[in-house]
């Protein structure tokens, strides 16, 4: 019999709790609760549980990632403001033993130059940006597919 697929960990970095209020012309009108609902719906359709979290704390995010090894089949991370600054989060992600997909709601390639650098990308198997919150759904579909293949 096949092993059950381990859940997917969805990590949201700083200020993403303010989605819906925060610069709606850049990030849209959906709230973080809407993103969570989309992720859970997509997970249900794919037959995989979703553990959805947000933190403004780099240390807390690092702790979640370090404890994810062996417990989750994949990680979806929107590192938000830590994308271009956190070698520490990159190092934590490099400890994880499954696929990692980096998601950004907005198209970073056409925003400020300082947003173009991503340390997290060095640990990611794929990156989705500029699809709005739908990028989360695409990432979960792909992570579920990879988890099924690995099971
Ligand atoms: C979200 C943030 O908070 C910014 O710091 C990033 C990212 C972009 C997003 O598009 O989801 O630069």
PDB file of N, CA, C and O and ligand atoms in Angstrom, residues 14-16 22 27 78 80-83 103-108 111 115 136, ligand 1:
ATOM      1  N   UNK A  14       6.876  38.507   6.328  1.00  0.00           N
ATOM      2  CA  UNK A  14       6.413  39.739   6.955  1.00  0.00           C
ATOM      3  C   UNK A  14       5.457  40.572   6.106  1.00  0.00           C
ATOM      4  O   UNK A  14       5.607  40.653   4.883  1.00  0.00           O
ATOM      5  N   UNK A  15       4.492  41.136   6.783  1.00  0.00           N
ATOM      6  CA  UNK A  15       3.505  42.079   6.222  1.00  0.00           C
ATOM      7  C   UNK A  15       2.445  41.413   5.350  1.00  0.00           C
ATOM      8  O   UNK A  15       1.508  42.093   4.915  1.00  0.00           O
ATOM      9  N   UNK A  16       2.550  40.120   5.120  1.00  0.00           N
ATOM     10  CA  UNK A  16       1.524  39.469   4.294  1.00  0.00           C
ATOM     11  C   UNK A  16       0.210  39.317   5.064  1.00  0.00           C
ATOM     12  O   UNK A  16      -0.840  39.081   4.456  1.00  0.00           O
ATOM     13  N   UNK A  22      -2.979  46.424   2.332  1.00  0.00           N
ATOM     14  CA  UNK A  22      -1.640  46.877   1.974  1.00  0.00           C
ATOM     15  C   UNK A  22      -1.500  47.043   0.454  1.00  0.00           C
ATOM     16  O   UNK A  22      -1.655  46.076  -0.286  1.00  0.00           O
ATOM     17  N   UNK A  27      -0.746  44.375  -4.629  1.00  0.00           N
ATOM     18  CA  UNK A  27      -0.986  43.018  -4.109  1.00  0.00           C
ATOM     19  C   UNK A  27      -2.436  42.553  -4.266  1.00  0.00           C
ATOM     20  O   UNK A  27      -2.748  41.411  -3.929  1.00  0.00           O
ATOM     21  N   UNK A  78       6.439  32.237   0.556  1.00  0.00           N
ATOM     22  CA  UNK A  78       6.519  33.616   0.092  1.00  0.00           C
ATOM     23  C   UNK A  78       7.321  34.356   1.162  1.00  0.00           C
ATOM     24  O   UNK A  78       6.773  34.731   2.206  1.00  0.00           O
ATOM     25  N   UNK A  80       8.482  37.238   1.231  1.00  0.00           N
ATOM     26  CA  UNK A  80       8.163  38.674   1.301  1.00  0.00           C
ATOM     27  C   UNK A  80       9.450  39.486   1.514  1.00  0.00           C
ATOM     28  O   UNK A  80      10.420  39.285   0.797  1.00  0.00           O
ATOM     29  N   UNK A  81       9.468  40.346   2.528  1.00  0.00           N
ATOM     30  CA  UNK A  81      10.609  41.249   2.726  1.00  0.00           C
ATOM     31  C   UNK A  81      11.911  40.544   3.082  1.00  0.00           C
ATOM     32  O   UNK A  81      12.975  41.170   3.067  1.00  0.00           O
ATOM     33  N   UNK A  82      11.859  39.240   3.425  1.00  0.00           N
ATOM     34  CA  UNK A  82      13.103  38.505   3.721  1.00  0.00           C
ATOM     35  C   UNK A  82      13.762  37.939   2.461  1.00  0.00           C
ATOM     36  O   UNK A  82      14.881  37.414   2.532  1.00  0.00           O
ATOM     37  N   UNK A  83      13.063  38.033   1.327  1.00  0.00           N
ATOM     38  CA  UNK A  83      13.565  37.442   0.077  1.00  0.00           C
ATOM     39  C   UNK A  83      14.992  37.865  -0.236  1.00  0.00           C
ATOM     40  O   UNK A  83      15.844  37.030  -0.533  1.00  0.00           O
ATOM     41  N   UNK A 103       7.029  31.685  -3.991  1.00  0.00           N
ATOM     42  CA  UNK A 103       5.903  32.382  -4.615  1.00  0.00           C
ATOM     43  C   UNK A 103       5.938  33.863  -4.238  1.00  0.00           C
ATOM     44  O   UNK A 103       6.177  34.197  -3.070  1.00  0.00           O
ATOM     45  N   UNK A 104       5.727  34.696  -5.227  1.00  0.00           N
ATOM     46  CA  UNK A 104       5.512  36.124  -4.978  1.00  0.00           C
ATOM     47  C   UNK A 104       4.240  36.537  -5.704  1.00  0.00           C
ATOM     48  O   UNK A 104       4.046  36.152  -6.868  1.00  0.00           O
ATOM     49  N   UNK A 105       3.425  37.301  -5.044  1.00  0.00           N
ATOM     50  CA  UNK A 105       2.147  37.729  -5.634  1.00  0.00           C
ATOM     51  C   UNK A 105       2.397  38.686  -6.799  1.00  0.00           C
ATOM     52  O   UNK A 105       1.787  38.581  -7.861  1.00  0.00           O
ATOM     53  N   UNK A 106       3.323  39.598  -6.599  1.00  0.00           N
ATOM     54  CA  UNK A 106       3.568  40.651  -7.588  1.00  0.00           C
ATOM     55  C   UNK A 106       4.716  40.257  -8.522  1.00  0.00           C
ATOM     56  O   UNK A 106       5.508  39.365  -8.199  1.00  0.00           O
ATOM     57  N   UNK A 107       4.822  40.924  -9.678  1.00  0.00           N
ATOM     58  CA  UNK A 107       5.919  40.619 -10.608  1.00  0.00           C
ATOM     59  C   UNK A 107       7.193  41.355 -10.196  1.00  0.00           C
ATOM     60  O   UNK A 107       7.397  42.515 -10.562  1.00  0.00           O
ATOM     61  N   UNK A 108       8.043  40.679  -9.458  1.00  0.00           N
ATOM     62  CA  UNK A 108       9.245  41.334  -8.919  1.00  0.00           C
ATOM     63  C   UNK A 108      10.163  41.838 -10.021  1.00  0.00           C
ATOM     64  O   UNK A 108      10.844  42.850  -9.853  1.00  0.00           O
ATOM     65  N   UNK A 111       9.609  45.368 -10.679  1.00  0.00           N
ATOM     66  CA  UNK A 111       9.544  46.282  -9.537  1.00  0.00           C
ATOM     67  C   UNK A 111      10.960  46.763  -9.186  1.00  0.00           C
ATOM     68  O   UNK A 111      11.878  46.611  -9.975  1.00  0.00           O
ATOM     69  N   UNK A 115      14.469  44.367  -5.183  1.00  0.00           N
ATOM     70  CA  UNK A 115      13.600  43.185  -5.002  1.00  0.00           C
ATOM     71  C   UNK A 115      13.986  42.047  -5.948  1.00  0.00           C
ATOM     72  O   UNK A 115      13.448  40.944  -5.861  1.00  0.00           O
ATOM     73  N   UNK A 136      -0.189  30.767  -5.591  1.00  0.00           N
ATOM     74  CA  UNK A 136      -0.187  29.802  -4.480  1.00  0.00           C
ATOM     75  C   UNK A 136      -0.847  28.489  -4.928  1.00  0.00           C
ATOM     76  O   UNK A 136      -0.379  27.402  -4.597  1.00  0.00           O
TER      77      UNK A 136
HETATM   78  C1  LIG B   1       5.679  40.492  -0.960  1.00  0.00           C
HETATM   79  C2  LIG B   1       6.387  41.381  -0.208  1.00  0.00           C
HETATM   80  O1  LIG B   1       6.022  41.665   1.028  1.00  0.00           O
HETATM   81  C3  LIG B   1       7.547  42.139  -0.756  1.00  0.00           C
HETATM   82  O2  LIG B   1       8.513  42.381   0.225  1.00  0.00           O
HETATM   83  C4  LIG B   1       8.167  41.429  -1.933  1.00  0.00           C
HETATM   84  C5  LIG B   1       6.152  40.008  -2.267  1.00  0.00           C
HETATM   85  C6  LIG B   1       7.072  40.996  -2.927  1.00  0.00           C
HETATM   86  C7  LIG B   1       5.021  39.518  -3.166  1.00  0.00           C
HETATM   87  O3  LIG B   1       4.865  39.981  -4.282  1.00  0.00           O
HETATM   88  O4  LIG B   1       4.290  38.610  -2.722  1.00  0.00           O
HETATM   89  O5  LIG B   1       9.109  42.280  -2.547  1.00  0.00           O
END
